[in-house]
Structure formats: C-alpha cells, structure tokens
Short mmCIF file of C-alpha atoms in Angstrom, two decimals:
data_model
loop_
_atom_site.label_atom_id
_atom_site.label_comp_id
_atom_site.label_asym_id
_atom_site.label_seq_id
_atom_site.Cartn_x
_atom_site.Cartn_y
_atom_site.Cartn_z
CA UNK A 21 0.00 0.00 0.00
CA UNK A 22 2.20 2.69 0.88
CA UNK A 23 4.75 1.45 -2.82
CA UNK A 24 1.42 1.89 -4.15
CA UNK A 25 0.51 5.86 -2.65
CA UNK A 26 4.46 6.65 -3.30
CA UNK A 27 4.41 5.48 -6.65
CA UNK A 28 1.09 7.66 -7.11
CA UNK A 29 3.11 10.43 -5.24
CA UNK A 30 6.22 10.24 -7.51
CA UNK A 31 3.97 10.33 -11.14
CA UNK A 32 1.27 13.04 -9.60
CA UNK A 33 3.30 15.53 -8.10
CA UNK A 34 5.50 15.84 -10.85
CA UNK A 35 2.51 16.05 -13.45
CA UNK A 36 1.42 18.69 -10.88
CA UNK A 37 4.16 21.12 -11.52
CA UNK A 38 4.30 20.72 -15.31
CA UNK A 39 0.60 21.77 -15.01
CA UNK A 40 1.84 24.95 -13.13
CA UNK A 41 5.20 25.56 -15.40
CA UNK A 42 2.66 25.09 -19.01
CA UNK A 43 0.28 27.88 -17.11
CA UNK A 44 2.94 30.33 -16.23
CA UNK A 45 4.45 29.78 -20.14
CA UNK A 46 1.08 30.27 -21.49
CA UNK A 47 0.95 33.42 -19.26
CA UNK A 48 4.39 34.44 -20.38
CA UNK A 49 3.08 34.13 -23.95
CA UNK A 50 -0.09 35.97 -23.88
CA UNK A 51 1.53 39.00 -21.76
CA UNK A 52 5.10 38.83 -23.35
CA UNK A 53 4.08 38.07 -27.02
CA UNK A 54 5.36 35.22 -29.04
CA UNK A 55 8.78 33.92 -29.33
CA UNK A 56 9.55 30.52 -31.09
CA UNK A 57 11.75 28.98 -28.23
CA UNK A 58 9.10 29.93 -25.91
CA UNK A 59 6.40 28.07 -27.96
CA UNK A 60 8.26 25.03 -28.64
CA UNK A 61 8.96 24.68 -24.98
CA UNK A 62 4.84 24.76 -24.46
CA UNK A 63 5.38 21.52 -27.04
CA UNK A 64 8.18 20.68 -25.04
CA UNK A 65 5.76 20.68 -21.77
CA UNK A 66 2.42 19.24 -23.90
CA UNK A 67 4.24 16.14 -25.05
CA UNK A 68 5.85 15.54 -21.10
CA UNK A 69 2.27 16.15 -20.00
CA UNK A 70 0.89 13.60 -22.54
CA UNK A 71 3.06 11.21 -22.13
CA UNK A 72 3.12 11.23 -18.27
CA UNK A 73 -1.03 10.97 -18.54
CA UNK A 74 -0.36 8.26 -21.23
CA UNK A 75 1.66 5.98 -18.84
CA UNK A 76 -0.21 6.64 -15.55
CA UNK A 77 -3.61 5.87 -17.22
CA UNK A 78 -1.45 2.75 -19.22
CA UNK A 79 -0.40 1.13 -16.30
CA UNK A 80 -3.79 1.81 -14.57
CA UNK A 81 -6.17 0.69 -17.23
CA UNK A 82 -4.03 -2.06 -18.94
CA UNK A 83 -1.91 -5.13 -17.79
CA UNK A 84 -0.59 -5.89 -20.97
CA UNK A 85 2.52 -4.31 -22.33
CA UNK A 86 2.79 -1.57 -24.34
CA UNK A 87 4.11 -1.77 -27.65
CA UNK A 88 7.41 -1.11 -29.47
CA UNK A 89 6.90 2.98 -31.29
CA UNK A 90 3.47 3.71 -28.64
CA UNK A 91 2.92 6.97 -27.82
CA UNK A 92 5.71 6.83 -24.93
CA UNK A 93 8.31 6.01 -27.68
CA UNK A 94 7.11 8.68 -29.93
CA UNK A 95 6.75 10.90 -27.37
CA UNK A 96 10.44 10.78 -25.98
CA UNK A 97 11.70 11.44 -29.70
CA UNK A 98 9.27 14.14 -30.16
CA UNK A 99 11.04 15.42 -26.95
CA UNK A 100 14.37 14.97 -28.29
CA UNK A 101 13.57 16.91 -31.50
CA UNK A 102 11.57 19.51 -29.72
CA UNK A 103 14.81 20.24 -27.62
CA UNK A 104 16.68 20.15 -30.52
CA UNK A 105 14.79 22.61 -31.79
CA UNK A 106 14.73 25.26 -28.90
CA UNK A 107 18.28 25.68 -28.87
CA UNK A 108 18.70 25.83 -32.88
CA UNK A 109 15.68 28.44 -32.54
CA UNK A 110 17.60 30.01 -29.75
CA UNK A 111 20.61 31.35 -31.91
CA UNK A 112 20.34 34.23 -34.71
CA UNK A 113 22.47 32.25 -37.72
CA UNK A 114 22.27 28.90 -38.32
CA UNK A 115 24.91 26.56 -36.15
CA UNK A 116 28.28 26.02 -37.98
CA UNK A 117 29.32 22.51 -38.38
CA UNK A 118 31.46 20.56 -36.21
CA UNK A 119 33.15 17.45 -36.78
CA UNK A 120 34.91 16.89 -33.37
CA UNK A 121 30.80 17.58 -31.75
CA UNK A 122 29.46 15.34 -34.56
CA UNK A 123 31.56 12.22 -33.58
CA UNK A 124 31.52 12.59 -30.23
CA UNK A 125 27.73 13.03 -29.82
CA UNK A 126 27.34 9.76 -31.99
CA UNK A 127 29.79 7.60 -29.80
CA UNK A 128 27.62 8.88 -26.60
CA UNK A 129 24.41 8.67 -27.82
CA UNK A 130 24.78 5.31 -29.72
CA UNK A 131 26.62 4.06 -26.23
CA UNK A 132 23.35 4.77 -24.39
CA UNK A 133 21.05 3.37 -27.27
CA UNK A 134 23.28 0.38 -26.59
CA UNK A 135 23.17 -0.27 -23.32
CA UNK A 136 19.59 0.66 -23.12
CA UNK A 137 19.28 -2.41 -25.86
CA UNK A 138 21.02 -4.80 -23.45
CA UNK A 139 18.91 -3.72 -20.82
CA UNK A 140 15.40 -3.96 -22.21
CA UNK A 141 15.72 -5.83 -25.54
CA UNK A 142 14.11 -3.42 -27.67
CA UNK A 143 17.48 -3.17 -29.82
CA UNK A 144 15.60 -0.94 -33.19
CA UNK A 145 13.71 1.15 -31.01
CA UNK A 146 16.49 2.08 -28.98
CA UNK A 147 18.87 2.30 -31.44
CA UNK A 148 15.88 4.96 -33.36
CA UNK A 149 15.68 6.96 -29.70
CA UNK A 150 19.60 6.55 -29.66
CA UNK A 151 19.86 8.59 -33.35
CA UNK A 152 17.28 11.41 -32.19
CA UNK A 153 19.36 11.48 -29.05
CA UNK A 154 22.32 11.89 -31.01
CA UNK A 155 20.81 14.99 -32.92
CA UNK A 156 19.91 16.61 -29.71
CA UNK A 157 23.87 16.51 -27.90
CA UNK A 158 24.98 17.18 -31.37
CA UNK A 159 23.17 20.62 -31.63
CA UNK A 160 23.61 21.06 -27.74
CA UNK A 161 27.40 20.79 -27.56
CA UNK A 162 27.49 23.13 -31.39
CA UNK A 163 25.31 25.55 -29.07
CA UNK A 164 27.25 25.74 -25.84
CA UNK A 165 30.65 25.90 -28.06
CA UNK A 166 29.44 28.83 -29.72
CA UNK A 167 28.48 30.59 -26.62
CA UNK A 168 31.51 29.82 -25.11
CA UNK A 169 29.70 29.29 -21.29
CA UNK A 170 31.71 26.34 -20.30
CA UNK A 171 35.41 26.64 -19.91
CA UNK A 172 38.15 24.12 -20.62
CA UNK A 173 37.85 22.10 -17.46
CA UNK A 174 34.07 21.71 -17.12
CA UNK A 175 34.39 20.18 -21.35
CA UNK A 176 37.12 17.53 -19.95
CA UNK A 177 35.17 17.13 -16.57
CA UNK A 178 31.92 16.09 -18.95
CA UNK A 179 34.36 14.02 -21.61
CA UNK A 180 35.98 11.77 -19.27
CA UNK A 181 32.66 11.74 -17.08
CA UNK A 182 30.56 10.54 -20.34
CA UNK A 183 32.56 8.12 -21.18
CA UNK A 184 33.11 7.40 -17.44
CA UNK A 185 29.75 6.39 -17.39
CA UNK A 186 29.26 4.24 -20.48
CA UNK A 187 32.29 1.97 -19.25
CA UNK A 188 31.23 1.51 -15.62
CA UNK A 189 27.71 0.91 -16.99
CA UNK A 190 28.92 -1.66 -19.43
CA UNK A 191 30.80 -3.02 -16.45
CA UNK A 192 27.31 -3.37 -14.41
CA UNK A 193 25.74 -4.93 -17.31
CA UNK A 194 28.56 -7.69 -17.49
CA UNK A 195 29.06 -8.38 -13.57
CA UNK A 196 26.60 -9.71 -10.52
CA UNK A 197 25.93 -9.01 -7.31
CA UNK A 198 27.99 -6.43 -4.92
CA UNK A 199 30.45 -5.44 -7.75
CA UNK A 200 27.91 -4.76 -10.08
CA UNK A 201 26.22 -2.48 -7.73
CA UNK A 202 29.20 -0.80 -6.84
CA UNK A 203 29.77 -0.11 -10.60
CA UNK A 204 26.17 1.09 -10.67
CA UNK A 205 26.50 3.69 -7.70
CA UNK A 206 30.41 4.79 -9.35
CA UNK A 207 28.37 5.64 -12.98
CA UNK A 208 25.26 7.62 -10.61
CA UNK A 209 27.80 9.57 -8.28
CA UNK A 210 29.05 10.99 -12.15
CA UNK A 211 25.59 11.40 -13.33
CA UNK A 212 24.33 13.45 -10.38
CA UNK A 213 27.33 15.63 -10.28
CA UNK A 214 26.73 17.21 -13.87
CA UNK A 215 23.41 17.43 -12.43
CA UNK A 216 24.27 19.26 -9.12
CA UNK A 217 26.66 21.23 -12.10
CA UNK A 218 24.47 22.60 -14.18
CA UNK A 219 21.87 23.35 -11.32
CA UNK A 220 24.19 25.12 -9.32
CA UNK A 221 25.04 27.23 -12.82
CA UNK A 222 21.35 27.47 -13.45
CA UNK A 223 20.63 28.71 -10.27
CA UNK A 224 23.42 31.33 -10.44
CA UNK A 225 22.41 32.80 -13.43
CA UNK A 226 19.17 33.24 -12.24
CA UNK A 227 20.14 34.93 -8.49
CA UNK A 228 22.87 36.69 -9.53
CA UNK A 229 21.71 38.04 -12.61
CA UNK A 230 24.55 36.77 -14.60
CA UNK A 231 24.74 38.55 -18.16
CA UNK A 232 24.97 34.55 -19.26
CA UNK A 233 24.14 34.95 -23.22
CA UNK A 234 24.16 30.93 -23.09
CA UNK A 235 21.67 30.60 -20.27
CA UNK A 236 18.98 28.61 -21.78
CA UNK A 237 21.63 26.29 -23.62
CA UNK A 238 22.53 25.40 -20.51
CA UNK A 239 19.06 24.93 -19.31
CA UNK A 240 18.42 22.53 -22.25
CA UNK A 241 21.93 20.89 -21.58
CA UNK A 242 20.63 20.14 -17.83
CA UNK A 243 17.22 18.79 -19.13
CA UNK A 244 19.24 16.67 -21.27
CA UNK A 245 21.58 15.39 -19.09
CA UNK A 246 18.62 14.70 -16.46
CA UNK A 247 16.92 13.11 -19.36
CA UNK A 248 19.63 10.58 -19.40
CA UNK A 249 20.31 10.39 -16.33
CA UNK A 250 16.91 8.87 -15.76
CA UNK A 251 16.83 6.66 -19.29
CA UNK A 252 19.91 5.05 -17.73
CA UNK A 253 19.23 4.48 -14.15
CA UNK A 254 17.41 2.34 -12.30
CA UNK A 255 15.13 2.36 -8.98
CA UNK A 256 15.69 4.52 -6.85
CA UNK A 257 18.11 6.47 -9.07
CA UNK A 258 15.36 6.80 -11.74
CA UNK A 259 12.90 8.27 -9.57
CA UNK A 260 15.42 11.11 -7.64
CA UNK A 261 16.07 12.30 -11.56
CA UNK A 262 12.74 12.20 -12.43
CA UNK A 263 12.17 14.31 -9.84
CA UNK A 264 14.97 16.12 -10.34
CA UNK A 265 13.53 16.68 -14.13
CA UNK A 266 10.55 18.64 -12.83
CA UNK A 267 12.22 21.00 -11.13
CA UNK A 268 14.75 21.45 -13.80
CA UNK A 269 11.94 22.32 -16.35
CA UNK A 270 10.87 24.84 -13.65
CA UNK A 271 14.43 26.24 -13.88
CA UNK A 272 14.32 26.43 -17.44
CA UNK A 273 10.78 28.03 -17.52
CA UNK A 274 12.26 30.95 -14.90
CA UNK A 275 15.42 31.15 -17.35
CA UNK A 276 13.47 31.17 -20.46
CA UNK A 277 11.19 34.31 -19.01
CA UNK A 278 14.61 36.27 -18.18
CA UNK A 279 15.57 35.88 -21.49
CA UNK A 280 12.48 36.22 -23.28
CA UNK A 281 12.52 37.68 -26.94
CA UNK A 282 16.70 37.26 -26.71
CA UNK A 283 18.23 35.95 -29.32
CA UNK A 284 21.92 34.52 -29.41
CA UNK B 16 -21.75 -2.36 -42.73
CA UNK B 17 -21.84 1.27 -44.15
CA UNK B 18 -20.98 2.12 -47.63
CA UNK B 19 -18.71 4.63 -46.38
CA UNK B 20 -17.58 5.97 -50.14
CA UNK B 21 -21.21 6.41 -50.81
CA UNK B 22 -21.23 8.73 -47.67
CA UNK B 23 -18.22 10.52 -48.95
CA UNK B 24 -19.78 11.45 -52.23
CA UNK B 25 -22.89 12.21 -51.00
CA UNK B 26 -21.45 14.89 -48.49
CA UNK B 27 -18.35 16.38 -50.51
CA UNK B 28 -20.33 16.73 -53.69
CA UNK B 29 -22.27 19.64 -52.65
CA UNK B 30 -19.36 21.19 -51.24
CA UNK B 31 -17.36 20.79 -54.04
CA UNK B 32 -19.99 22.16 -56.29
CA UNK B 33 -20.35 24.78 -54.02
CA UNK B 34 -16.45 25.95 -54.20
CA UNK B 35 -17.03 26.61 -57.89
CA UNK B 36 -19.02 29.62 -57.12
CA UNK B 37 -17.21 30.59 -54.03
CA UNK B 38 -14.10 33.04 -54.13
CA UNK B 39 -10.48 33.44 -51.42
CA UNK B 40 -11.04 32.36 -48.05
CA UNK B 41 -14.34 30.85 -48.96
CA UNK B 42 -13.27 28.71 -51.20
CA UNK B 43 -10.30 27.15 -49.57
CA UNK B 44 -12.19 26.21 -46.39
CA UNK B 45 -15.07 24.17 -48.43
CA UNK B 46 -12.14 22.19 -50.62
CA UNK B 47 -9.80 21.55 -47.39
CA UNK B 48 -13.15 20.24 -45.44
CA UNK B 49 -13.77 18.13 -48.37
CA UNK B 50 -9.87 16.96 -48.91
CA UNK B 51 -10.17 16.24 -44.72
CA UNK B 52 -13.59 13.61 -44.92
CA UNK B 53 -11.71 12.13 -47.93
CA UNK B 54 -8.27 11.88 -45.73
CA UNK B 55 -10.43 10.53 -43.36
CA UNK B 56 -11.64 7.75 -45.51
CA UNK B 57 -7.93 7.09 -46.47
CA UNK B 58 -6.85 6.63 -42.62
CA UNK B 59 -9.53 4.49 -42.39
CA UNK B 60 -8.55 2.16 -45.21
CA UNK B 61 -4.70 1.90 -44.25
CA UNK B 62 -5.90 0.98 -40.57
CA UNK B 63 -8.29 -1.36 -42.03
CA UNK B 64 -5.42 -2.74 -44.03
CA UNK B 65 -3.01 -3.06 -40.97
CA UNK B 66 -5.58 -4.81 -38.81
CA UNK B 67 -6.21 -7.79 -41.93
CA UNK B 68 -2.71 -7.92 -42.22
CA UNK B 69 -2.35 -8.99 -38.75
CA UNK B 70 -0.04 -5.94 -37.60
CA UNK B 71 -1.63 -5.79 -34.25
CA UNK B 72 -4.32 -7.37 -32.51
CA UNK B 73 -8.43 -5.06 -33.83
CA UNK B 74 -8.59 -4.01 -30.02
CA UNK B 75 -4.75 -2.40 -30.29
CA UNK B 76 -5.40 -0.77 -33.43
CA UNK B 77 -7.34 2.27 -32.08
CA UNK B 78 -4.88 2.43 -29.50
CA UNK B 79 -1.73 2.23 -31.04
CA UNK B 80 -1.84 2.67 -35.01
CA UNK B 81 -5.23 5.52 -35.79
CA UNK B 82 -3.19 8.09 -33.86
CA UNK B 83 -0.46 7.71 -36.01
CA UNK B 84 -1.63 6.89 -38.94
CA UNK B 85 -4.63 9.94 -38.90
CA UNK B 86 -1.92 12.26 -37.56
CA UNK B 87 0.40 11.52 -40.46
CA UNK B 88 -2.71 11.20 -43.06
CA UNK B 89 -3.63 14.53 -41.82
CA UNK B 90 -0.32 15.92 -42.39
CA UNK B 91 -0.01 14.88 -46.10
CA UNK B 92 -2.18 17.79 -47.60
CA UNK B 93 -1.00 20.63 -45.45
CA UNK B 94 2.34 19.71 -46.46
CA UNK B 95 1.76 19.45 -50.33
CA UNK B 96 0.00 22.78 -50.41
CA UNK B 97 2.93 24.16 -48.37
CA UNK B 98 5.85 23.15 -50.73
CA UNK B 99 3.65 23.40 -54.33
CA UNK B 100 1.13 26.47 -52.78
CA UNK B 101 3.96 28.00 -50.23
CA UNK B 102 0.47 29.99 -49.05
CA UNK B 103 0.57 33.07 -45.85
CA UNK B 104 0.59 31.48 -42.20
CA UNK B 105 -3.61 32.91 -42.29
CA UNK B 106 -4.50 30.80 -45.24
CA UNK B 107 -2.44 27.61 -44.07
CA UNK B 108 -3.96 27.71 -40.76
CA UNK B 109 -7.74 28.21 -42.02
CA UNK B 110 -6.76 25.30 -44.07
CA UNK B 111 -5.94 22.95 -40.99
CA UNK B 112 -9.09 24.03 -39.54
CA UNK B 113 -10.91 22.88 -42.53
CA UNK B 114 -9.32 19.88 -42.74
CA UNK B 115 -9.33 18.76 -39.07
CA UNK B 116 -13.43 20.01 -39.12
CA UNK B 117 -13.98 17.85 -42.17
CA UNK B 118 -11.90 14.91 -40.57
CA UNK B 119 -13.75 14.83 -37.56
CA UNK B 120 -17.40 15.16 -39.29
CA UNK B 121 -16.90 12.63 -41.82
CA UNK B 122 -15.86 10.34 -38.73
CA UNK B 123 -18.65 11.28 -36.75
CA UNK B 124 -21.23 10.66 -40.18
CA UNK B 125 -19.90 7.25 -40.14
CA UNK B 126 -19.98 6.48 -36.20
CA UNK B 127 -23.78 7.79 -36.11
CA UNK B 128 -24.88 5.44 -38.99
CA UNK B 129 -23.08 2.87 -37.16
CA UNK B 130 -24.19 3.30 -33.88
CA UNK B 131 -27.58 5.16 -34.11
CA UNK B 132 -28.27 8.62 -33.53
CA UNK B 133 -31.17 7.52 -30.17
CA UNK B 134 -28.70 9.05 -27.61
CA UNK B 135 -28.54 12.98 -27.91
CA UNK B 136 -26.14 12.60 -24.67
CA UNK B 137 -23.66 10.44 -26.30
CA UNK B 138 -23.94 12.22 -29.75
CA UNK B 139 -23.18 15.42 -28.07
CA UNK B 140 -20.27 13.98 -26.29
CA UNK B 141 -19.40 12.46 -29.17
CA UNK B 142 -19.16 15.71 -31.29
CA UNK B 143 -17.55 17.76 -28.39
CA UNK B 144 -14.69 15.24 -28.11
CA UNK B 145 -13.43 13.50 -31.13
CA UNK B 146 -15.05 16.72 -32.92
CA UNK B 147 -12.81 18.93 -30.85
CA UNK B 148 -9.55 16.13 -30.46
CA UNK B 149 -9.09 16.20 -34.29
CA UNK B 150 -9.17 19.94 -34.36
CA UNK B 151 -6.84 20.46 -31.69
CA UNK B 152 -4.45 18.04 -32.85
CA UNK B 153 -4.36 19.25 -36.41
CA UNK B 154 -3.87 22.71 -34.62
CA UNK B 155 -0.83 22.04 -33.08
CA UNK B 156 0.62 20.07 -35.82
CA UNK B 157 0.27 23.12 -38.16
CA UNK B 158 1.17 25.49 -35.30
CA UNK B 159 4.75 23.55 -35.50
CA UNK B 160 4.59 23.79 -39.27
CA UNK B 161 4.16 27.68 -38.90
CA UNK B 162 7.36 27.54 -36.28
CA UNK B 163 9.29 25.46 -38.66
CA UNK B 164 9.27 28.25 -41.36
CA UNK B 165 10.28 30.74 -39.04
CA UNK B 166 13.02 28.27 -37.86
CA UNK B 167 16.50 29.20 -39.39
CA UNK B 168 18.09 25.84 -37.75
CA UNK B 169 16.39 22.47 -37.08
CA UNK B 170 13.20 23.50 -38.73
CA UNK B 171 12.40 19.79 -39.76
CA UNK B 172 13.19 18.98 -36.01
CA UNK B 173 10.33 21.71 -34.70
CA UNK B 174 8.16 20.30 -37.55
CA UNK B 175 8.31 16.38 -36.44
CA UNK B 176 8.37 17.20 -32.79
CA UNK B 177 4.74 18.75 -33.35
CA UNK B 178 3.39 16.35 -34.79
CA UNK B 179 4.56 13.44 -32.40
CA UNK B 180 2.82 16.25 -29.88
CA UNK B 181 0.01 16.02 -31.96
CA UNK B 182 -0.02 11.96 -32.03
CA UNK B 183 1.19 11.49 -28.29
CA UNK B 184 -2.22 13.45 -27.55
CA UNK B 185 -4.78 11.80 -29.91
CA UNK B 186 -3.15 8.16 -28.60
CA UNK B 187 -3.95 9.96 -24.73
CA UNK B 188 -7.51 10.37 -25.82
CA UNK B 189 -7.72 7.02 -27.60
CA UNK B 190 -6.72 5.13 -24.56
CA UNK B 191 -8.72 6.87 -22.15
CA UNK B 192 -12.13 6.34 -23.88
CA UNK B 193 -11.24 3.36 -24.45
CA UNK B 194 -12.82 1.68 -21.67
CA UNK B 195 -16.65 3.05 -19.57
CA UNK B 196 -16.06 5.02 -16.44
CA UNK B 197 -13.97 7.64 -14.76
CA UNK B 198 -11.05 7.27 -17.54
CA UNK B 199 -13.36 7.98 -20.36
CA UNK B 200 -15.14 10.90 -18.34
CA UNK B 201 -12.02 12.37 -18.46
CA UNK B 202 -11.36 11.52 -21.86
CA UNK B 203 -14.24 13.28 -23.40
CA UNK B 204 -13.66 16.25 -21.09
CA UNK B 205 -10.13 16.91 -22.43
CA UNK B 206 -10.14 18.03 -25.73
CA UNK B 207 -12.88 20.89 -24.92
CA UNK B 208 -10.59 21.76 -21.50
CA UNK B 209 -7.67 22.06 -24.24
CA UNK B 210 -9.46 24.14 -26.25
CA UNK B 211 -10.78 26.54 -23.62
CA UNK B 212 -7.51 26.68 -22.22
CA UNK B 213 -5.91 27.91 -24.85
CA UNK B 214 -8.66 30.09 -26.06
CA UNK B 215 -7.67 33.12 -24.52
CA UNK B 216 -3.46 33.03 -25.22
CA UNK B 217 -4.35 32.39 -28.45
CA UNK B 218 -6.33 35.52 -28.84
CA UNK B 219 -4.03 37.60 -27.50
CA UNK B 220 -1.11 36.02 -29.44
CA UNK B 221 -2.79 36.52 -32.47
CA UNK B 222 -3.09 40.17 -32.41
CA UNK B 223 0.58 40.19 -31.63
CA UNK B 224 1.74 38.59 -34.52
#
C-alpha cells in the first residue's frame, strides 16, 4: 500500500508542476508576445504532460505491455527533436558545423542506445531513440561551443565523465551481485554531479543576474543530461532524476522568461 | 456495414460544387473540409489494411496505429499545399481548420450510422470530443509547421516534434475512452478543457503577430 501511494506520489506531483510551469508559459506568452523557443517549450511541456497521462492511465487501465513505437516512444523522440529545436531556434544564424561535436555526440548517444538495448531488448527502437538522441547533444554541444559558457575544465570534466559512465555501466551490465552495484552507484555519483553542475550554474544565473548569453543552452543541456540520467538508471536512481527533471523544467521556464525575446 | 464511399460522395459533392461559385477564403475552407472527410476515408482504409494484415491485434489498433496513422494522413495535404502552394501562415492555418473540421465530421457521419443517432447525450459527447480532439491536434501540428518556417536551424526537427505532440495526444484520448467510467469521463472532457484553455493566449497572441 504505501509502494502503491508513493508510486502515485512520484507520477502526480510531478505532473502537478508541469501543469503549473505550461500555465505560467502560457501566461508568459499571452503577456510577453510570441517567441519561437518559448512556444516550442509549451510543445516541449504538452508532449511531457501527454506522455506522463499516457503511462499513468497505461499502467492503470491495462496489464498488458505496451508496444514497441506507442505513444511513450514517440513521445520521448518528439522530446528529443523539440529540444533540438529550442536551442537551434535560440541562436540568430544557423549553427556552424562541427566534426569533433558530430563524432563525439554519436559515440555517446549510440553508447546509451546500446546499453539501453542490453537492458530492455528493444534493440531498433532504442537504437531509433539513440539517433534522435544523437541529434539533440549534437546541436547542444554546437550551441554551448558557440556561446563559449563552459570553460576548458568543465568540457574535460563532462568528456571523461561521459565516457566514465558508459564503461562503468557496461561493467554493471557484465558483472553480478555487490560489484555490479558498486559499478552502478560509481556511474550515478558521475551522473548526479553534472546534475548538481548545471543546477548550481542554473541557479546562479538566475540569483545573480549573470549577463549569461548561453543561459537557456545550458538549461536545455541540464534537461538533457537529467533526461539521461533517468533513461539510464534504475530504482531509486530513476525516480530522484525524475524528480529532479521537474524541477529542472521549472528552472528552465524561470530562465526562459529572463531571457524572453533574446536571441543569441 | 456502411458504404462509407457512398457517404463521402454524398457529403463532398455539394461542397465541391459549391467551391465553384465561391471566391479566397471561402473557397479554400469548403475544398480543405472536403480533402479532410476524404483523408479521413484514407486513414480508415490503411488501418483497415493493418488490422487484416495482422499488424496488431483489432482491439490495439485504435490504441496504437489511428493516432499515427490519422496524424500523419492529416499531415499529407498541409504539407503538399505548403511546398507546391507555399500559401501566408492565415490561409495555411484556415486550411488545418478545414481539414481537421472535415476529418472529424466525416468520422462522426460514419460512427452515427453505425451506432444510431437515439442518444442525444452520447452524440453530443461524441461531437464535443473527437469533434474537438481532431481539431486540436491538427492545430498544433500546423502550429509547428508555422514555427518550422520561421526556424533558421532544425526546422524539420520543430516540424516532427509537433506532430509526435500532436499523435502522443490523440493516442492519450484514444486510450482513455477506451474503456466506460472515470477514464473515459475524463477523456471526453479533455479536448474541450484544451481548447478553452488555450482560447484566450491564443487571442491575444494573435493580435501580436
């Protein structure tokens, strides 16, 4: 009973505050006017909102499984692309190609798609999330570069984290038992540090008042990395980011209202 | 069994007759309505299709394939007139109205000669929610069509990303009317909530613009 009122707790809250965060956007838009980041992050918040419905009334109504491509699947694309999409829209000129970003994104995405396949099975539809994944850290490491708002250090510190991660995960998908978890917690303590990261920078930006030109990159880089955090995690891990999520989509709501009609 | 061609001709031939002697605005709303009840029929005939060849169980189908497929259906025309046409965001969006209306009445024609017309409860549910889901869904896919254009990078990114929006919330509906009770309350309430919601932001955005 009480797994049953936290798991309720943990899927209505956060529905909760999206509900608040897609009011104060639509406020934002009907007093500010419209800008196109603004509006695809309503999208942005529509398809979380969907999606979150779709899988609490799923699991209510339903004891089958759901399907390879259902709405979840197509949702979490259509978030990938979305956010995509807000940070091209966020910049003047289109982004300049960049081979270094373009590899780099592809080895980290495809290593999540991977070892999302080896943990579920779903190989093709991971591998499909995996590419629209890929576009989205593509565009997002193109965007920070060009607004220059991480230095040298934080770049190698998220590098060597990344691929940190991938090879301790790989190394909890091949052992059992204590190491494995031990593996597990190693790859989490990484993935809530760039969290804590680009939170603390959020937050900064925000109380400070920071002239930060990049501020809602990095607002769409901490989604992101929450994002994945969460697709590669499991319980309790998965629910702390979830949670986590919410409140960074609060933080980029609050950024994306200081920087309203700005464009890079 | 409905002769659901029959239906078709019998309702789009008026209209169609009608756009001869209509001029602009007019004009374009009777042929998009028309090109929407014949999109309709399409959708219905690929889902039809997917079901006898065994894609996914009849009872899935609604739940899992019409969203996508009518989403995608819907997008077809919108998209032609945009590349061949290349028409102002006014006349593209009075088109999607058209279309989604036309969609959603040539499905409702077809459930009411199915089901009976007895129940002026049901029917009224019945227009206020599919009625209204098709219209808001064909909304927000154009809506990202209109931010695509004005997108200098990732436009076909915007573009997708609203219409897996648009199919993430028609599969919502689909599920939750998909069984009697609370869910399907719900269901039937939230395509009329979304439209009253947005109601008034969309006013004011529009003079904006």
């Amino acid at each position: 009973m009480n797994g049953f009122i936290f798991s309720s707790l943990t899927t209505i809250v956060p529905l909760g505050v999206i509900i608040y965060v897609s009011y104060r956007n639509l406020r934002a838009l009907q007093k500010k006017g419209p800008w196109v980041p603004a509006v695809l992050f309503m999208f942005i918040l529509t398809i979380w909102l969907a999606t979150g419905f779709y899988w609490a009334t799923h699991t209510l109504m339903m004891e089958e499984f759901l399907y390879d491509f259902s709405a979840m699947d197509i949702g979490e694309n259509g978030l990938f692309l979305l956010m995509a999409a807000l940070v091209g829209a966020s910049f003047r000129e289109p982004l300049p190609r960049d081979l270094p970003a373009f590899v780099t994104s592809f080895a980290l995405a495809m290593g999540n798609a991977l070892l999302w396949g080896v943990w579920n099975g779903s190989w093709l539809r991971d591998i499909i999330a995996g590419l629209f994944l890929w576009l989205l850290i593509y565009t997002l490491i193109r965007g920070l570069k060009q607004t220059g708002c991480m230095n040298r250090s934080t770049w190698i510190f998220f590098g060597v984290g990344s691929a940190g991660i991938l090879l301790l995960q790989i190394a909890t998908a091949l052992t059992e038992g204590m190491i494995s978890a031990v593996f597990d917690f190693s790859s989490e303590v990484f993935w809530f540090l760039g969290i804590l990261y680009f939170i603390v920078r959020i937050v900064r930006f925000l109380r400070e008042d920071l002239p930060e030109k990049g501020a809602v990159i990095l607002a769409c880089a901490g989604c992101t990395w929450v994002l994945c955090t969460m697709y590669m995690s499991s319980e309790p891990y998965y629910t702390i980011a979830d949670l986590i999520n919410v409140f960074m989509l609060l933080l980029m709501m609050l950024v994306l209202e200081r920087k309203w009609g700005e464009s890079i | 069994m409905i002769y659901s061609e029959n239906i078709l001709i019998c309702i789009t031939a008026p209209l169609l007759i009608a756009a001869i002697f209509l001029r602009g605005e007019s004009r374009r709303f009777a042929v998009f309505f028309a090109v929407g009840m014949f999109i309709c029929l399409l959708s219905a005939y690929i889902s039809g299709f997917l079901e006898y060849a065994g894609v996914m169980d009849a009872k899935d189908i609604p739940l899992y394939l019409s969203p996508v497929v009518e989403e995608s259906m819907k997008l077809l025309p919108l998209i032609f007139v945009l590349l061949v046409i290349q028409p102002p965001e006014d006349s593209l969006f009075l088109g999607a109205v058209a279309l989604g209306t036309g969609f959603a009445t040539f499905e409702n024609c077809c459930y009411i000669l199915t089901a009976g017309a007895e129940n002026l409860a049901y029917i009224l549910v019945r227009g206020l929610a599919v009625g209204v889901m098709h219209l808001v869904c064909v909304l927000m896919v154009i809506l990202g069509t209109i931010l695509a254009r004005r997108t200098k990078t990732l436009s076909v990114a915007a573009f997708v990303g609203a219409l897996s929006t648009a199919m993430c919330y028609h599969s919502l509906y689909n599920l939750l009317v998909s069984q009697p009770g609370v869910t399907s309350m719900i269901g039937y309430v939230m395509p009329l909530a979304t439209v009253l919601v947005l109601t008034v932001p969309y006013r004011s955005i529009r003079k904006k613009i």
